[in-house]
Coordinates of C-alpha atoms in Angstrom, one line a residue:
X198 CA 11.2 -7.6 16.3
X199 CA 9.5 -10.3 18.6
X200 CA 8.8 -7.7 20.9
X201 CA 6.7 -5.8 18.2
X202 CA 5.3 -9.1 17.2
X203 CA 4.2 -9.8 20.9
X204 CA 2.5 -6.4 21.2
X205 CA 0.7 -6.8 17.7
X206 CA -0.7 -10.5 18.7
X207 CA -1.9 -8.8 22.1
X208 CA -3.8 -6.2 19.9
X209 CA -1.6 -3.1 21.0
X210 CA -1.3 -1.8 17.5
X211 CA 0.5 1.4 18.8
X212 CA 3.1 -0.1 20.7
X213 CA 3.5 -2.8 18.0
X214 CA 4.1 -0.1 15.6
X215 CA 6.7 1.6 17.9
X216 CA 8.5 -1.6 18.3
X217 CA 8.5 -2.4 14.6
X218 CA 10.0 1.2 13.5
X219 CA 12.7 0.3 16.1
X220 CA 13.3 -3.1 14.5
X221 CA 13.1 -1.6 11.1
X222 CA 16.5 0.5 11.7
X223 CA 18.2 -2.4 10.8
X224 CA 17.6 -3.8 7.6
X225 CA 19.9 -7.0 7.6
X226 CA 17.4 -8.8 9.9
X227 CA 15.6 -11.9 8.4
X228 CA 12.5 -10.3 9.8
X229 CA 12.7 -7.3 7.8
X230 CA 10.2 -8.1 4.6
X231 CA 7.5 -9.3 7.4
X232 CA 8.0 -5.8 9.4
X233 CA 7.4 -4.1 6.1
X234 CA 4.2 -6.0 5.6
X235 CA 3.0 -5.6 9.4
X236 CA 3.6 -1.8 8.8
X237 CA 1.8 -1.5 5.9
X238 CA -1.1 -3.6 7.2
X239 CA -1.0 -1.1 10.3
X240 CA -1.0 1.9 8.5
X241 CA -3.5 0.7 5.9
X242 CA -6.0 -0.3 8.7
X243 CA -5.8 3.3 10.3
X244 CA -6.4 4.7 7.0
X245 CA -3.2 6.3 6.4
X246 CA -2.9 4.7 2.5
X247 CA -0.1 6.8 1.7
X248 CA 2.2 5.7 4.5
X249 CA 0.8 2.0 3.2
X250 CA 1.8 2.3 0.2
X251 CA 5.5 3.4 1.0
X252 CA 6.0 0.3 3.0
X253 CA 4.2 -1.9 0.5
X254 CA 6.5 -0.4 -2.4
X255 CA 9.4 -1.3 0.3
X256 CA 8.4 -4.8 0.3
X257 CA 8.0 -5.2 -3.2
X258 CA 11.4 -3.9 -4.0
X259 CA 12.7 -6.4 -1.3
X260 CA 10.7 -9.1 -2.1
X261 CA 12.4 -12.9 -2.2
X262 CA 9.5 -14.6 -2.7
X263 CA 6.2 -14.9 -4.7
X264 CA 4.1 -14.8 -1.7
X265 CA 6.0 -11.6 -0.4
X266 CA 5.3 -10.1 -4.2
X267 CA 2.0 -10.8 -4.0
X268 CA 1.5 -9.4 -0.5
X269 CA 3.1 -6.2 -1.8
X270 CA 1.0 -5.8 -4.9
X271 CA -2.0 -6.8 -3.1
X272 CA -1.4 -4.1 -0.3
X273 CA -0.4 -1.6 -3.3
X274 CA -3.6 -2.1 -5.3
X275 CA -5.9 -1.7 -2.1
X276 CA -3.8 1.4 -0.8
X277 CA -4.2 3.0 -4.3
X278 CA -7.6 2.3 -4.6
X279 CA -8.4 4.3 -1.3
X280 CA -6.5 6.8 -2.6
X281 CA -8.5 6.8 -5.9
X282 CA -5.7 6.0 -8.2
X283 CA -7.5 3.8 -10.5
X284 CA -4.8 3.3 -13.3
X285 CA -2.3 2.3 -10.3
X286 CA -5.1 -0.1 -9.1
X287 CA -5.3 -1.8 -12.8
X288 CA -1.6 -2.0 -13.0
X289 CA -1.5 -4.1 -9.8
X290 CA -4.4 -6.2 -10.3
X291 CA -3.0 -7.2 -13.8
X292 CA 0.5 -8.2 -12.1
X293 CA -1.9 -10.0 -9.5
X294 CA -3.6 -12.1 -12.1
X295 CA -0.7 -12.7 -14.2
X296 CA 1.1 -14.2 -11.0
X297 CA -1.9 -16.7 -10.3
X298 CA -3.5 -17.6 -7.6
X299 CA -0.7 -17.6 -5.1
X300 CA -3.0 -17.0 -2.5
X301 CA -6.3 -18.1 -1.9
X302 CA -8.8 -16.0 -4.5
X303 CA -5.7 -13.7 -5.4
X304 CA -7.0 -13.6 -9.0
X305 CA -10.9 -13.2 -8.0
X306 CA -10.0 -10.2 -5.7
X307 CA -8.0 -8.7 -8.1
X308 CA -10.5 -9.2 -10.8
X309 CA -13.2 -7.4 -8.5
X310 CA -10.7 -4.5 -8.2
X311 CA -10.4 -4.2 -11.7
X312 CA -14.0 -3.9 -12.2
X313 CA -14.3 -1.2 -9.2
X314 CA -11.5 0.9 -10.9
X315 CA -13.3 0.8 -14.3
X316 CA -16.6 1.8 -12.6
X317 CA -14.9 4.7 -10.6
X318 CA -13.4 5.8 -13.9
X319 CA -17.0 5.5 -15.4
X320 CA -15.6 2.8 -18.3
X321 CA -19.0 0.8 -17.6
X322 CA -18.7 -1.7 -20.5
X323 CA -15.2 -2.9 -19.1
X324 CA -16.5 -2.7 -15.6
X325 CA -19.3 -4.8 -16.2
X326 CA -16.9 -7.5 -17.9
X327 CA -14.8 -7.8 -14.7
X328 CA -18.3 -8.1 -12.9
X329 CA -19.8 -10.9 -15.1
X330 CA -16.3 -12.6 -14.9
X331 CA -16.8 -13.0 -11.2
X332 CA -20.7 -14.0 -11.2
X333 CA -21.0 -16.3 -13.9
X334 CA -18.6 -18.8 -12.5
X335 CA -21.1 -20.0 -9.9
X336 CA -18.7 -19.3 -7.2
X337 CA -20.6 -18.3 -3.8
X338 CA -18.1 -15.9 -2.4
X339 CA -18.1 -12.5 -1.4
X340 CA -16.2 -11.3 -4.3
X341 CA -18.9 -12.7 -6.5
X342 CA -21.5 -11.4 -4.2
X343 CA -19.9 -7.8 -4.2
X344 CA -19.6 -7.6 -8.0
X345 CA -23.4 -9.0 -8.4
X346 CA -24.5 -5.8 -6.0
X347 CA -21.8 -3.6 -8.0
X348 CA -23.8 -4.8 -11.6
X349 CA -26.7 -3.5 -10.0
X350 CA -25.4 -0.2 -9.1
X351 CA -23.6 0.0 -12.8
X352 CA -27.1 -0.4 -14.3
X353 CA -28.8 2.1 -12.0
X354 CA -25.9 4.6 -12.7
X355 CA -26.5 4.3 -16.4
X356 CA -30.3 4.7 -16.1
X357 CA -31.1 1.0 -16.6
X358 CA -33.2 0.6 -13.6
X359 CA -35.3 -2.4 -15.0
X360 CA -31.8 -4.3 -15.2
X361 CA -30.6 -2.9 -11.8
X362 CA -33.7 -4.4 -9.9
X363 CA -32.8 -7.7 -12.1
X364 CA -29.7 -7.8 -11.0
X365 CA -30.5 -6.8 -7.4
X366 CA -33.2 -9.8 -7.4
X367 CA -30.5 -12.3 -8.6
X368 CA -28.4 -11.0 -5.7
X369 CA -31.0 -11.8 -3.2
X370 CA -31.5 -15.2 -4.8
X371 CA -27.7 -16.4 -5.3
X372 CA -26.3 -14.3 -2.7
X373 CA -28.5 -14.3 0.3
X374 CA -26.2 -15.1 3.0
X375 CA -24.2 -12.2 2.2
X376 CA -26.3 -9.8 4.2
X377 CA -23.5 -6.4 3.4
X378 CA -24.5 -6.8 0.0
X379 CA -28.5 -7.7 0.4
X380 CA -28.4 -4.4 2.6
X381 CA -26.8 -2.4 0.1
X382 CA -28.9 -3.4 -2.3
X383 CA -32.1 -2.6 -0.4
X384 CA -30.8 0.9 -0.3
X385 CA -30.3 0.7 -4.0
X386 CA -34.0 0.1 -4.3

C-alpha cells in the first residue's frame, strides 16, 4: 500500500495502479478501503467509468464510516452520470442529500447532479427546481455558476430564448469570475 501511495503522490498513476492491485489482494489490510477509493478515482480519471463504479460499489459495501460511505456514493453518482444512468444518479444524489454535508458542499453537488440528470431526461420543471435551489441561495460558488448556466441552457432547449438570454445576463452579472461557465454562456448566445 505504501509503495502504491508513493507512486500515486508522485503522479505515476500507472505504477500506482499496479501496486494498488497487488495490495488489494489482501482484503484484511487496514488500508483496503482507501485503496478502493484510490482505484475508483484513478479509473474515473481515465474515463473507465464502469470499472470506477465497481470500485466505488465495493467501497460502499465495506464502508466503516460516514465519510467512506459518502465518498463511495459520490463516486457512484459521478460514474453513473458519465455512463448516462440517470435514475441511478438520482438515487445516489438523494442518499447524499439525506446524509447531509459530510464533506464541504456535498448536498450542493448532489443537488446539481439531480438537476443535470433531470435535464438529460427532459424533465425540465424538475431540473429547473434543482437549479433554482442552487442559485437562489446567494452562494457564489462553482455549483451555483454551473446551475445558472444550465438554467439558460434549459430555457434555450425549450425555446424560451428571451429567458435564456436573461439567465445568461444573470450568469455574467453574478458569476463573472467563473470563466468556464461565462464562456459556455457565450457559446449558447
